[in-house]
Coordinates of C-alpha atoms and ligand atoms in Angstrom, one line a residue:
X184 CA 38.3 17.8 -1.1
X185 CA 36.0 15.2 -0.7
X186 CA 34.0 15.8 -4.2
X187 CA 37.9 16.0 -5.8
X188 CA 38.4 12.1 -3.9
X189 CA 35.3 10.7 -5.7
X190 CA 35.9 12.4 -8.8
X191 CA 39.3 10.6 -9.2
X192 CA 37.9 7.3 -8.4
X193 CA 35.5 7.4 -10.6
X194 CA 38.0 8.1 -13.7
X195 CA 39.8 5.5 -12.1
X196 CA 37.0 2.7 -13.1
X197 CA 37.0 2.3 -16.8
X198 CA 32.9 2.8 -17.7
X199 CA 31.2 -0.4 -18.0
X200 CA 34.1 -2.1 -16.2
X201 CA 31.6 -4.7 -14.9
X202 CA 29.3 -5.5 -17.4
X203 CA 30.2 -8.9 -18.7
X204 CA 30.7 -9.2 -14.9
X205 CA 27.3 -8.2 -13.6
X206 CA 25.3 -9.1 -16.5
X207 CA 23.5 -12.8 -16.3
X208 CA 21.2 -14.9 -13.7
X209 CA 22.4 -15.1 -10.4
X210 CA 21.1 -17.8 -8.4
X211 CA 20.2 -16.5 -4.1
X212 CA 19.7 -19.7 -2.3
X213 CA 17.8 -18.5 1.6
X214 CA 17.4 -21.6 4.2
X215 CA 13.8 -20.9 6.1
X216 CA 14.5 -21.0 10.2
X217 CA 12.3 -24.5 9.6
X218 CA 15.2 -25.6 7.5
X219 CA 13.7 -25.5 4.3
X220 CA 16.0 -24.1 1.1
X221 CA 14.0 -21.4 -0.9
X222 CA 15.8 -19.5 -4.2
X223 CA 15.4 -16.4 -5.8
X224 CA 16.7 -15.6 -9.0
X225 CA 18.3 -12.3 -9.7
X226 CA 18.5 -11.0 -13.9
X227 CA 20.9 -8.7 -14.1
X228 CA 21.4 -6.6 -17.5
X229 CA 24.6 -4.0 -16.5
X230 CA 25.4 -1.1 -19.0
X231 CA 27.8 1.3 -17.9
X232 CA 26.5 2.5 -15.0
X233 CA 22.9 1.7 -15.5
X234 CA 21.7 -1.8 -13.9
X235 CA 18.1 -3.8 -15.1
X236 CA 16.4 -6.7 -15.0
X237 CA 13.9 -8.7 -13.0
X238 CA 13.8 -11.0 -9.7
X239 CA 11.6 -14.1 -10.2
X240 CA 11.1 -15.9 -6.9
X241 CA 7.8 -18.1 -6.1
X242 CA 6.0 -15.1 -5.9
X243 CA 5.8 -13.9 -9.7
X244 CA 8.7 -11.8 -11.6
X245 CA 9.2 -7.8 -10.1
X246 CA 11.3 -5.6 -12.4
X247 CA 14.1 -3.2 -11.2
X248 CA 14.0 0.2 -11.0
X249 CA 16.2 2.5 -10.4
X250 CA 19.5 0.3 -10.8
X251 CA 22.8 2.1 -10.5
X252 CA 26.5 0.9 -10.9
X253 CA 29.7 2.3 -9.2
X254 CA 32.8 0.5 -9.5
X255 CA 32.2 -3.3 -7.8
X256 CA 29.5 -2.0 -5.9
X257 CA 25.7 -1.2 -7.2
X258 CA 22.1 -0.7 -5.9
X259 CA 18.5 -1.2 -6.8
X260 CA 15.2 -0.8 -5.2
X261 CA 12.0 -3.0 -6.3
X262 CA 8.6 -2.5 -6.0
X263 CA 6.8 -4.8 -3.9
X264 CA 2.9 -4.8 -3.7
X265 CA 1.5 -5.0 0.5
X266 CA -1.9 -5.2 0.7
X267 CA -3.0 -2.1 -1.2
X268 CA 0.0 -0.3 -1.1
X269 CA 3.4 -0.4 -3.6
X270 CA 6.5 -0.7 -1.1
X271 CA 10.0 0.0 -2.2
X272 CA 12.4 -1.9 -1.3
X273 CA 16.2 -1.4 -1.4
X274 CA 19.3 -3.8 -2.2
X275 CA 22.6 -2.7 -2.2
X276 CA 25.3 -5.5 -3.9
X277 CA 29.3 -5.5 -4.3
X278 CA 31.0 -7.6 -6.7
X279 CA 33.3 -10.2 -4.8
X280 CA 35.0 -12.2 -7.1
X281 CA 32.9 -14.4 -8.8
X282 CA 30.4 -14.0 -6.2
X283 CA 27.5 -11.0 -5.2
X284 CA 26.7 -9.5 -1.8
X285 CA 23.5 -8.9 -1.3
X286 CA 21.6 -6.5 1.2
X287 CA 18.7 -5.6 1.9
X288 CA 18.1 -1.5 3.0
X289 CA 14.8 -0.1 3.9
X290 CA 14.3 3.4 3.5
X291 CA 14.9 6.2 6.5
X292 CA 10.7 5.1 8.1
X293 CA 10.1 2.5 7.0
X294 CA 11.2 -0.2 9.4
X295 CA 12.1 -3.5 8.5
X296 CA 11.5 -5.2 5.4
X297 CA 8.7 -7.8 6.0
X298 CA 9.9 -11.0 6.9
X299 CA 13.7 -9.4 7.2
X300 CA 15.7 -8.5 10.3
X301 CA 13.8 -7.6 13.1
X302 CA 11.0 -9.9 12.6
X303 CA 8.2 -10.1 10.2
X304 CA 6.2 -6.4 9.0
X305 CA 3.3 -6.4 7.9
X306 CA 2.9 -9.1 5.9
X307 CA 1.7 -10.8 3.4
X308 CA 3.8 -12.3 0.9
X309 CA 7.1 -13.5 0.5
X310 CA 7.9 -11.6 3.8
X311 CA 6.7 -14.5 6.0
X312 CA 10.1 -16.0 5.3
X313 CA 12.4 -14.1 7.0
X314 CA 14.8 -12.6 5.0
X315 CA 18.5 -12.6 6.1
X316 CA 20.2 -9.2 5.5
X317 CA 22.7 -10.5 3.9
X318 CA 22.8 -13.1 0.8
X319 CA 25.2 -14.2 -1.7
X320 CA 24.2 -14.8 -5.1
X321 CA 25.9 -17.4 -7.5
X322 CA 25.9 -16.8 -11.2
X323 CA 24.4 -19.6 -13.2
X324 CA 25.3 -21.1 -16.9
X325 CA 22.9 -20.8 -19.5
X326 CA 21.5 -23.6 -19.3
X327 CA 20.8 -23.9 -15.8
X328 CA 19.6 -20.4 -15.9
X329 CA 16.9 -21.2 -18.3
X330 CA 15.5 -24.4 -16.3
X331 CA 15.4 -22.0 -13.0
X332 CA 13.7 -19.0 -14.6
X333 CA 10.8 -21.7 -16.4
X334 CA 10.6 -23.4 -12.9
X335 CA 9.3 -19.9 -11.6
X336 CA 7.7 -18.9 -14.4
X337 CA 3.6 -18.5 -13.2
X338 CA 1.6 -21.2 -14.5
X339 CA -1.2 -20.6 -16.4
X340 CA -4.3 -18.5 -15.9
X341 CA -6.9 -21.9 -14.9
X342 CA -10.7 -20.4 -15.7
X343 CA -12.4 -19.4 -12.7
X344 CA -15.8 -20.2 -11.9
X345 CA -18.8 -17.7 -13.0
X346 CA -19.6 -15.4 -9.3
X347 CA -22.5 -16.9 -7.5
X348 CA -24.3 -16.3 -4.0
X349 CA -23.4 -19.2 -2.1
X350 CA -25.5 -20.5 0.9
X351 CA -24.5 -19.9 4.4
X352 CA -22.3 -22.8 5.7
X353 CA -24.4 -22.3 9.2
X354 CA -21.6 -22.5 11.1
X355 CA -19.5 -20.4 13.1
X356 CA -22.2 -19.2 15.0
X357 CA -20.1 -17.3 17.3
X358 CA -16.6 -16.1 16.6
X359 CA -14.5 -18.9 16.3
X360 CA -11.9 -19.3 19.5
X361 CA -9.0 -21.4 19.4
X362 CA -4.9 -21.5 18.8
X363 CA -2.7 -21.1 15.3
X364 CA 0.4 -21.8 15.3
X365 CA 1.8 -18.5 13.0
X366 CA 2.6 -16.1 15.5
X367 CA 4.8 -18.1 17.8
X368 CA 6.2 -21.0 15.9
X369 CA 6.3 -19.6 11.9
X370 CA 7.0 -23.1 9.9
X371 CA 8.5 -24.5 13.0
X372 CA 5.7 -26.8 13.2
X373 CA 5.2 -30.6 13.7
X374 CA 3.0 -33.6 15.3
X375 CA 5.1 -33.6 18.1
X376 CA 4.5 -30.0 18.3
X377 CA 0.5 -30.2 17.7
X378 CA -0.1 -33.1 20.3
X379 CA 1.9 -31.4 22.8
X380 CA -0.2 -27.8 22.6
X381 CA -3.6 -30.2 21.8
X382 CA -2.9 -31.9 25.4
X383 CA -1.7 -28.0 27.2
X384 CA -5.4 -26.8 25.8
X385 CA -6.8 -29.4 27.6
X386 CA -4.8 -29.1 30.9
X387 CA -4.5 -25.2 31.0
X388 CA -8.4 -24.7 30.5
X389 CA -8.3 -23.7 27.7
X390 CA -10.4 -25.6 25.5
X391 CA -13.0 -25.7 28.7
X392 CA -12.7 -21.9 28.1
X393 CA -14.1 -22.4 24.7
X394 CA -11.5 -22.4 22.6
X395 CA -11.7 -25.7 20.2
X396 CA -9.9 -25.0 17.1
X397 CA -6.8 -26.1 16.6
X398 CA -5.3 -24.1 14.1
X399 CA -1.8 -25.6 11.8
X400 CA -1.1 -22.8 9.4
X401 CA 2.0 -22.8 6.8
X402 CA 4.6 -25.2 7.0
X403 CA 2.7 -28.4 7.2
X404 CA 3.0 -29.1 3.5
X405 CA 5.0 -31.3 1.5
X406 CA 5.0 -32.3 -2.4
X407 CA 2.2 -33.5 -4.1
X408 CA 2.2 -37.6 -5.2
X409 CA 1.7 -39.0 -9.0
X410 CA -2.0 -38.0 -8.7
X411 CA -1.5 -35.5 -7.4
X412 CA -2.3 -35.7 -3.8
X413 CA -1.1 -33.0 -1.5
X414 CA 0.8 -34.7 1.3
X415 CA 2.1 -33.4 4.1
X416 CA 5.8 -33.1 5.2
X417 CA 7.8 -35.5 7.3
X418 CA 7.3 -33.0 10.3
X419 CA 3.2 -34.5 10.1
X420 CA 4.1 -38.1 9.5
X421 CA 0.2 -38.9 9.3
X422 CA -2.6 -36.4 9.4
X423 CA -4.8 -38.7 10.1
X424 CA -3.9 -40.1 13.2
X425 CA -2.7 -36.3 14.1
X426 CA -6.5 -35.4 13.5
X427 CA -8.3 -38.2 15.3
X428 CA -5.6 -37.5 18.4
X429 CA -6.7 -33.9 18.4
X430 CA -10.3 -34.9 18.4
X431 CA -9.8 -37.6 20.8
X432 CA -9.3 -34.5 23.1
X433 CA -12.0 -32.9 22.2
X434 CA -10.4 -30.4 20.1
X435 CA -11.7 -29.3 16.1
X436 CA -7.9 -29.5 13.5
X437 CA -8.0 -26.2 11.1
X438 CA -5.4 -26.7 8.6
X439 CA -4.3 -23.8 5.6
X440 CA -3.5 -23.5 2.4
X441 CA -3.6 -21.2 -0.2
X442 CA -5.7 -20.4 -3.8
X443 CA -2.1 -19.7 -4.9
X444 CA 0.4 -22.3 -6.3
X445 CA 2.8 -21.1 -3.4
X446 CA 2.1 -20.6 0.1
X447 CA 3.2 -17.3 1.7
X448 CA 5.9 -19.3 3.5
X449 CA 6.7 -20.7 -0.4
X450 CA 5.3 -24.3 0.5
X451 CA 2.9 -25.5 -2.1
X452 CA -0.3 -23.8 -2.1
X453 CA -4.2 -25.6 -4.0
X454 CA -4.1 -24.2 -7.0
X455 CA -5.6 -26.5 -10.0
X456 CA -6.0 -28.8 -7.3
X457 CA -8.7 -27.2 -5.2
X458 CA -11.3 -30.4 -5.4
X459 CA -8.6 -32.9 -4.8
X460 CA -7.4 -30.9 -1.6
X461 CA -10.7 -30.2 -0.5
X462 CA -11.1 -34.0 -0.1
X463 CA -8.2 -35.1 1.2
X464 CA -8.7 -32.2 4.3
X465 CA -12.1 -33.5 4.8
X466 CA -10.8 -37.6 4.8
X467 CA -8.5 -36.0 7.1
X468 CA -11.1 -35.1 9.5
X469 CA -10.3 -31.2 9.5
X470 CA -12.8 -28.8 10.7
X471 CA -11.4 -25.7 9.7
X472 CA -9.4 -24.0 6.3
X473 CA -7.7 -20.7 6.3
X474 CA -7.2 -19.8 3.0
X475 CA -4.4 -17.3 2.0
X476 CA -3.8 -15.2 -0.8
X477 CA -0.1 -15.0 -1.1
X478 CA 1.4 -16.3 -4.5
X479 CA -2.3 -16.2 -6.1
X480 CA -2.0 -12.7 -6.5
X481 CA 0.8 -13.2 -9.6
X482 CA -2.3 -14.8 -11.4
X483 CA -5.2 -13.5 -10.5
X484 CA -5.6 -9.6 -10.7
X485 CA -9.2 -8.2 -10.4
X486 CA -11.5 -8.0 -7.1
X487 CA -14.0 -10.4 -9.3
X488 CA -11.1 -12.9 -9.6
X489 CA -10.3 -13.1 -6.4
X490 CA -14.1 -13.9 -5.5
X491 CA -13.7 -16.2 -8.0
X492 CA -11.4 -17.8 -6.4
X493 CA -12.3 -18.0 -2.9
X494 CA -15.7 -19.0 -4.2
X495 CA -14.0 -22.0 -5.6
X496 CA -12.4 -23.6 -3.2
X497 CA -16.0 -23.4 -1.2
X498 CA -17.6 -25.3 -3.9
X499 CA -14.7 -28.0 -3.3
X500 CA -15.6 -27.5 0.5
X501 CA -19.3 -28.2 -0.4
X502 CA -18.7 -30.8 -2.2
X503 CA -16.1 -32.4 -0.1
X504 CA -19.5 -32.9 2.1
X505 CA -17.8 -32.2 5.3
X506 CA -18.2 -28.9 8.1
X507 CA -15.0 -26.9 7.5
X508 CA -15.4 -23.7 9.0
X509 CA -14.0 -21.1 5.7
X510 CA -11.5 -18.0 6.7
X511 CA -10.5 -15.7 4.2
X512 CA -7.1 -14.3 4.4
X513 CA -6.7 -11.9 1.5
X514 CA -5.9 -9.1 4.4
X515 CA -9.0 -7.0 3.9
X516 CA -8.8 -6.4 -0.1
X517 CA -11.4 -5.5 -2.0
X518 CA -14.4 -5.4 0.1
X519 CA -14.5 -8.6 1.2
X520 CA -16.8 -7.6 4.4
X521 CA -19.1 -7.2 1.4
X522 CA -18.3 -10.2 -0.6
X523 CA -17.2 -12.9 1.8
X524 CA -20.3 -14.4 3.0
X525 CA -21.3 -14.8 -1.0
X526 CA -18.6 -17.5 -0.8
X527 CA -19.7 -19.3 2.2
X528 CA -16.6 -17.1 4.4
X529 CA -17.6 -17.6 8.2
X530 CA -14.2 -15.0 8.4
X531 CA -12.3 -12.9 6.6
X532 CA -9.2 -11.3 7.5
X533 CA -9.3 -7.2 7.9
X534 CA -5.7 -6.0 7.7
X535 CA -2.0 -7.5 7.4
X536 CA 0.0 -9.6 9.8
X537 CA -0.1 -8.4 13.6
X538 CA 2.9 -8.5 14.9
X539 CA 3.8 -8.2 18.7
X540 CA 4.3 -4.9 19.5
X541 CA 2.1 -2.5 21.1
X542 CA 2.0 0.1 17.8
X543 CA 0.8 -3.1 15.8
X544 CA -2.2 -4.2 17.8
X545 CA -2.9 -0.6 18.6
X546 CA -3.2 0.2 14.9
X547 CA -5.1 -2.8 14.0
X548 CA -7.4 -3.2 17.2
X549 CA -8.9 0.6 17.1
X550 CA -8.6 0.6 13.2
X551 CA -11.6 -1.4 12.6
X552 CA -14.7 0.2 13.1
X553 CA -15.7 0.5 9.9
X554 CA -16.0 -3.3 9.3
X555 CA -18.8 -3.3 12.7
X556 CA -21.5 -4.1 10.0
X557 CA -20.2 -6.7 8.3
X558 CA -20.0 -8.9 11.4
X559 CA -23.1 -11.0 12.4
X560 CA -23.5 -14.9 13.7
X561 CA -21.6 -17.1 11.0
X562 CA -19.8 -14.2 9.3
X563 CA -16.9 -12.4 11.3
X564 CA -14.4 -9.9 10.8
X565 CA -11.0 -11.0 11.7
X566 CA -8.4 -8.4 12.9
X567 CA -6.1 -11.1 12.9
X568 CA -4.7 -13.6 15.6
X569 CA -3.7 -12.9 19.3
X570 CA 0.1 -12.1 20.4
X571 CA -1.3 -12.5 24.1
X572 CA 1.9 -14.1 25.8
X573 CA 4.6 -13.9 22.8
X574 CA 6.3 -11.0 25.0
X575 CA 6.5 -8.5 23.2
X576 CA 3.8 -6.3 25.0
X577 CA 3.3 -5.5 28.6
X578 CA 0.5 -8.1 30.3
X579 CA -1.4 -4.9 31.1
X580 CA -1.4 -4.1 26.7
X581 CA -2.0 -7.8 26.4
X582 CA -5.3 -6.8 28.6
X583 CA -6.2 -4.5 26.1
X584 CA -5.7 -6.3 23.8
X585 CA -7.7 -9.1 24.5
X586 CA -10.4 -6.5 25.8
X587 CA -10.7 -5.2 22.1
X588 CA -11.1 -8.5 20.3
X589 CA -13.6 -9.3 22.7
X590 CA -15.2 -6.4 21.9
X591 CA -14.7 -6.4 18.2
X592 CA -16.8 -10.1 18.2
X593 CA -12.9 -11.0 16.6
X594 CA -11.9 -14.6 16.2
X595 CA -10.5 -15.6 19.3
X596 CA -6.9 -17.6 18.2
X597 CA -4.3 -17.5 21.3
X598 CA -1.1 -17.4 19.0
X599 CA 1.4 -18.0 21.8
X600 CA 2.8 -21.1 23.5
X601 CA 0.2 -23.1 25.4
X602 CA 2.7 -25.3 27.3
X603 CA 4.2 -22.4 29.1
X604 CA 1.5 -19.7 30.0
X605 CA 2.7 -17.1 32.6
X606 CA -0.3 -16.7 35.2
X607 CA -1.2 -13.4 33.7
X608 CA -1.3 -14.5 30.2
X609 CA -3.7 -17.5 31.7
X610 CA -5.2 -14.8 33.7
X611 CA -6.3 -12.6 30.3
X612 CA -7.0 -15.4 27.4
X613 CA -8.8 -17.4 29.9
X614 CA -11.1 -15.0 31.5
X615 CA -15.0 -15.9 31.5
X616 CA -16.2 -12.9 31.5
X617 CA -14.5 -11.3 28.7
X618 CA -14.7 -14.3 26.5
X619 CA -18.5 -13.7 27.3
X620 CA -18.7 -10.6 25.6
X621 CA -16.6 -12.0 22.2
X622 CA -19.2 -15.1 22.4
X623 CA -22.2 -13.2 22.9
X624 CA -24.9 -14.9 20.9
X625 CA -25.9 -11.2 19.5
X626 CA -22.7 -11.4 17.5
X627 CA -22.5 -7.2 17.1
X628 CA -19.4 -5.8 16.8
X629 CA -18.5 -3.2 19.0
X630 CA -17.9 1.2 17.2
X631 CA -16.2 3.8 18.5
X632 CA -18.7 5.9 20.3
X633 CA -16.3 8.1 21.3
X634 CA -12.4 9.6 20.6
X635 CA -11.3 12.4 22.5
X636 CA -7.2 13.0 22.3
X637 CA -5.7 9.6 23.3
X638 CA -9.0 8.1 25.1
X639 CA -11.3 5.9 22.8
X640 CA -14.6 4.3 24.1
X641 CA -15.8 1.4 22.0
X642 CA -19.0 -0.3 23.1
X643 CA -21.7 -3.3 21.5
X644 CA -25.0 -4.5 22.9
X645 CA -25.6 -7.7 24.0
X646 CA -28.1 -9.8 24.4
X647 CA -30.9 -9.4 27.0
X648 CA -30.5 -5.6 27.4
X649 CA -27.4 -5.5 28.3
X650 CA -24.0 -3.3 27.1
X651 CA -20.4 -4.2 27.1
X652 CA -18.2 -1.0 27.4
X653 CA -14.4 -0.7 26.8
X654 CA -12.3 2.8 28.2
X655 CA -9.2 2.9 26.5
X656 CA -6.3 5.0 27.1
X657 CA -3.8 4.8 24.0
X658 CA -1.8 7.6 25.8
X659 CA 1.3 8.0 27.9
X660 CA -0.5 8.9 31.4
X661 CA -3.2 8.3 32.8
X662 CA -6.3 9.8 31.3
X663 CA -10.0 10.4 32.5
X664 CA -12.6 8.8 30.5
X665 CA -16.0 10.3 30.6
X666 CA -18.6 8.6 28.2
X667 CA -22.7 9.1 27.9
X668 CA -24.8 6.3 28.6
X669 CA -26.8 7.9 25.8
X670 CA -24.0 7.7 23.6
X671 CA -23.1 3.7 24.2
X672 CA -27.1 3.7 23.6
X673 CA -28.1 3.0 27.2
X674 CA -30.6 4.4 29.0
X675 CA -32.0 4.3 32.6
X676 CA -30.2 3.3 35.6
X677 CA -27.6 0.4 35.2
X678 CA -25.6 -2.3 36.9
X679 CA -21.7 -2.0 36.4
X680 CA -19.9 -5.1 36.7
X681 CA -15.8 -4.5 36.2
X682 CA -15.0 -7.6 33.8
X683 CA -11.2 -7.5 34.7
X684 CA -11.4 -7.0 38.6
X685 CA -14.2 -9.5 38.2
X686 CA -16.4 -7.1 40.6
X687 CA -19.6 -5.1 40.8
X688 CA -19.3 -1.4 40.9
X689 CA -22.8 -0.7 41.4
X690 CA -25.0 1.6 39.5
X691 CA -24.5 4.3 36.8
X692 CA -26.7 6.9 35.4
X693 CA -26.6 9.5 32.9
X694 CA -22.5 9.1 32.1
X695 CA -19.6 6.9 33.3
X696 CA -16.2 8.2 34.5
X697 CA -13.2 6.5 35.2
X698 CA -9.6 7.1 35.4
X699 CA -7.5 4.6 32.9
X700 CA -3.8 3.7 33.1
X701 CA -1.7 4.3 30.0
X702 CA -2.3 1.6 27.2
X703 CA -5.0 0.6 29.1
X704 CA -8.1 -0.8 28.9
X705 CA -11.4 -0.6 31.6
X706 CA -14.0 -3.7 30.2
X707 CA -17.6 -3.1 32.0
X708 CA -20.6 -5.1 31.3
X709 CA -24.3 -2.9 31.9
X710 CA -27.0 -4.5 32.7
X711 CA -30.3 -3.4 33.9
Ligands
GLA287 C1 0.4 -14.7 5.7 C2 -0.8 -14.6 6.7 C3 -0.3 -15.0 8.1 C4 0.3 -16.4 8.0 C5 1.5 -16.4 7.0 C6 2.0 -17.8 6.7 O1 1.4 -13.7 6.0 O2 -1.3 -13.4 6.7 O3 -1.3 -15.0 9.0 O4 -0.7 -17.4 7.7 O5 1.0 -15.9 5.7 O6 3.0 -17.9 5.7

């Protein structure tokens, strides 16, 4: 009956019905939740029942595969490249008069399309602008279309620099420790907003607690001037005095940009103007550049461009003669634990974008002991920036959270709003004796020494014989956790201290056993 139903409406709609129709550039305009207007630009080719083309946005050109027509309504699916991995993504359009509909669908698994409904996946790329599910495209005249489509056109390939070993920039000595503002205010940024958190740092005790850098990450940029001068936007009315406030509280500024021409948040990125930008952060008195992939990657392809690249913008930094600590963000690509210090990186990003939910920071936190080696004084492995106080976890994950980046010698970036810190959140970012452990001056990243069913034991030595041991429970109910000394690589008789009950437990010997909550974390400090 059914089959019979679709089979008549289908003889119903003449084949090809909507070619002229479908067939030209469509124009999708998306406002950023910071207010700024960003477009895509569909190319439609419809024949019959087959649909083709290409989407050109600030990220580079993606073909469509897979395009099929019924009556007014049609889908597609695109691939999109995430870190190392193709992802397909899904629209699904419907003619409406002279206008398309426009969603987005994720196939059954997958969960949100980065950026789209539901928050931000895993990032990077266009995804860091949230995506409505639903758009409306405009179809544009020819000659419109053609200025659009050479606006987003990639510019050309600029040579790179021949790979060198670059010296150690001696800083970062320990892992960096301060605040970004990604993870709890996207491109909602401003002065306003940077004074206000620079001034909680201070109050809360937080920047006595060691964490200094104050981190602006995208949004902060605006166009460039006649000589091409990046300036910011009129959310940062003057950098300088925003920097010389910050430091006025004894706070570093980090600022970030991108090797790209684009931003991932589509603002504009350094490209062909990595000197010039270099300068004008160092006149601005910043201390800090996190440097993001994103739109570089529809220019650049191999791992030995992308060295290239970061090793450019170091140069710039050398040359711009002042101390800017250097993070890689290229989200743990092509070895960069191996690479990264060769262009001065004090940090390079290890995976995509956390997000705040327990199966993210899991996934991340106990995914990284492989990169243990890589991490020493002045070069660190970064996991990617706290959610501690965004509410999406419990307080007690939060704890284990911040109980693995200690142990992980991870940068330490709060990523939550300062000005209004429950006492537990102050309780967990600003506790001495876990901060300790991320700052020891040993700088060893903590391994796994041991995984049994849901229990995990992670533990690193620190200086002046001493151990720092995490239990973890990634189960459901409580677990027993029963670890050798000889496997943490202790020996002989030692002092427990309990780092979050902030108490001794006297002596162990031979193993330690303790009983840990669900998504928990135990944090003990040996000592002889
Ligand atoms: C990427 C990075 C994030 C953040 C955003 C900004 O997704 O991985 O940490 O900097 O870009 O657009």
């Amino acid at each position: 009956m059914l089959g019979s139903l679709v089979l008549v409406f289908a003889l119903a709609q003449a084949p090809g019905a909507n070619d002229a129709k479908l067939t030209g550039v469509w124009s999708v305009v998306m406002t950023t939740p910071d207010g700024q207007q960003r477009e895509t630009i569909y190319e439609f080719k419809a024949e019959g029942a087959k649909l083709t083309g290409k989407i050109h946005s600030g990220f580079g050109a993606q073909e469509i595969v897979d395009g099929k027509i019924t009556g007014d309504s049609f889908t597609f699916a695109t691939m999109m490249r995430m870190m190392d991995q193709e992802r397909r993504m899904v629209t699904e359009g419907t003619i409406a008069g002279e206008e398309l509909k426009l969603k987005r669908v994720m196939p059954a698994g997958l969960g949100p399309p980065p950026g789209g409904p539901g928050g931000p996946g895993p990032g990077p790329g266009p995804g860091s602008m949230r995506m409505p599910a639903q758009m409306t495209a405009r179809k544009l005249g020819p000659d419109e279309a053609r200025k659009k489509l050479a606006a987003l056109a990639p510019p050309p390939k600029l040579p790179l620099p021949e790979l060198q070993d670059l010296p150690d920039n001696g800083l970062a000595q320990t892992p960096p420790m301060g605040w970004n503002s990604w993870n709890k205010f996207r491109a909602k940024i401003s002065d306003a907003l940077v004074r206000e958190i620079a001034d909680a740092m201070v109050s809360s005790g937080m920047r006595d607690a060691g964490y200094l850098y104050l981190n602006i990450d995208d949004g902060w940029q605006g166009t460039r001037d006649a000589q091409g001068n990046l300036r910011a936007n009129e959310r940062f009315p003057d950098m300088k005095a925003l920097s010389d406030y910050v430091h006025s509280k004894g706070l570093k500024l980090g600022i970030y940009s991108s090797p790209g021409p684009k931003t991932c948040a589509q603002y504009e990125g350094s490209y062909g103007h990595e000197e010039q930008d270099a300068r004008t952060f160092a006149d601005w008195g910043v201390d800090y550049l996190k440097y993001d992939w994103c739109s570089a990657r529809m220019i650049y392809s191999t791992a030995e461009e992308q060295r290239a690249a970061y090793q450019k913008m170091a140069v710039a930094i050398q040359k711009a003669g002042r101390p800017i600590v250097y993070a890689l963000c290229q989200y743990g690509q092509n070895g960069v634990g191996e690479w990264g210090p060769k262009v001065s990186g004090n940090l390079w990003r290890t995976t995509g974008d956390i997000r705040d939910t327990w199966a993210s920071m899991e996934q991340i936190g106990f995914g990284q002991d492989g990169w243990a080696k890589y991490a020493q004084p002045g070069r660190w492995n970064d996991p990617d920036m706290l959610e501690i106080g965004n509410g999406g976890m419990t307080d007690f994950e939060y704890r284990t959270h911040m109980s693995l980046w200690a142990l992980l010698a991870s940068p330490l970036l709060a990523g939550n709003d300062i000005r209004q810190m429950s006492d537990a959140t102050k309780a967990t970012l600003l506790n001495r004796e876990v901060i300790a452990v991320n700052q020891d001056k040993l700088g060893r990243q903590a391994r796994r020494v041991l995984q049994d069913g849901k229990t995990e034991v992670w533990a690193r030595p620190l200086a002046g014989a001493a151990w720092a041991v995490g239990l973890f429970n990634r189960g459901d109910a409580p677990a027993k956790v029963t670890v050798k000394l000889a496997a943490v690589g202790a020996e002989g008789k030692l002092k427990v201290r309990d780092l979050w009950a902030h108490s001794d437990q006297g002596t162990a010997e031979g193993e330690l056993s303790e009983t840990v909550a669900p998504h928990g974390a135990i944090l003990l400090r040996l000592a002889r």
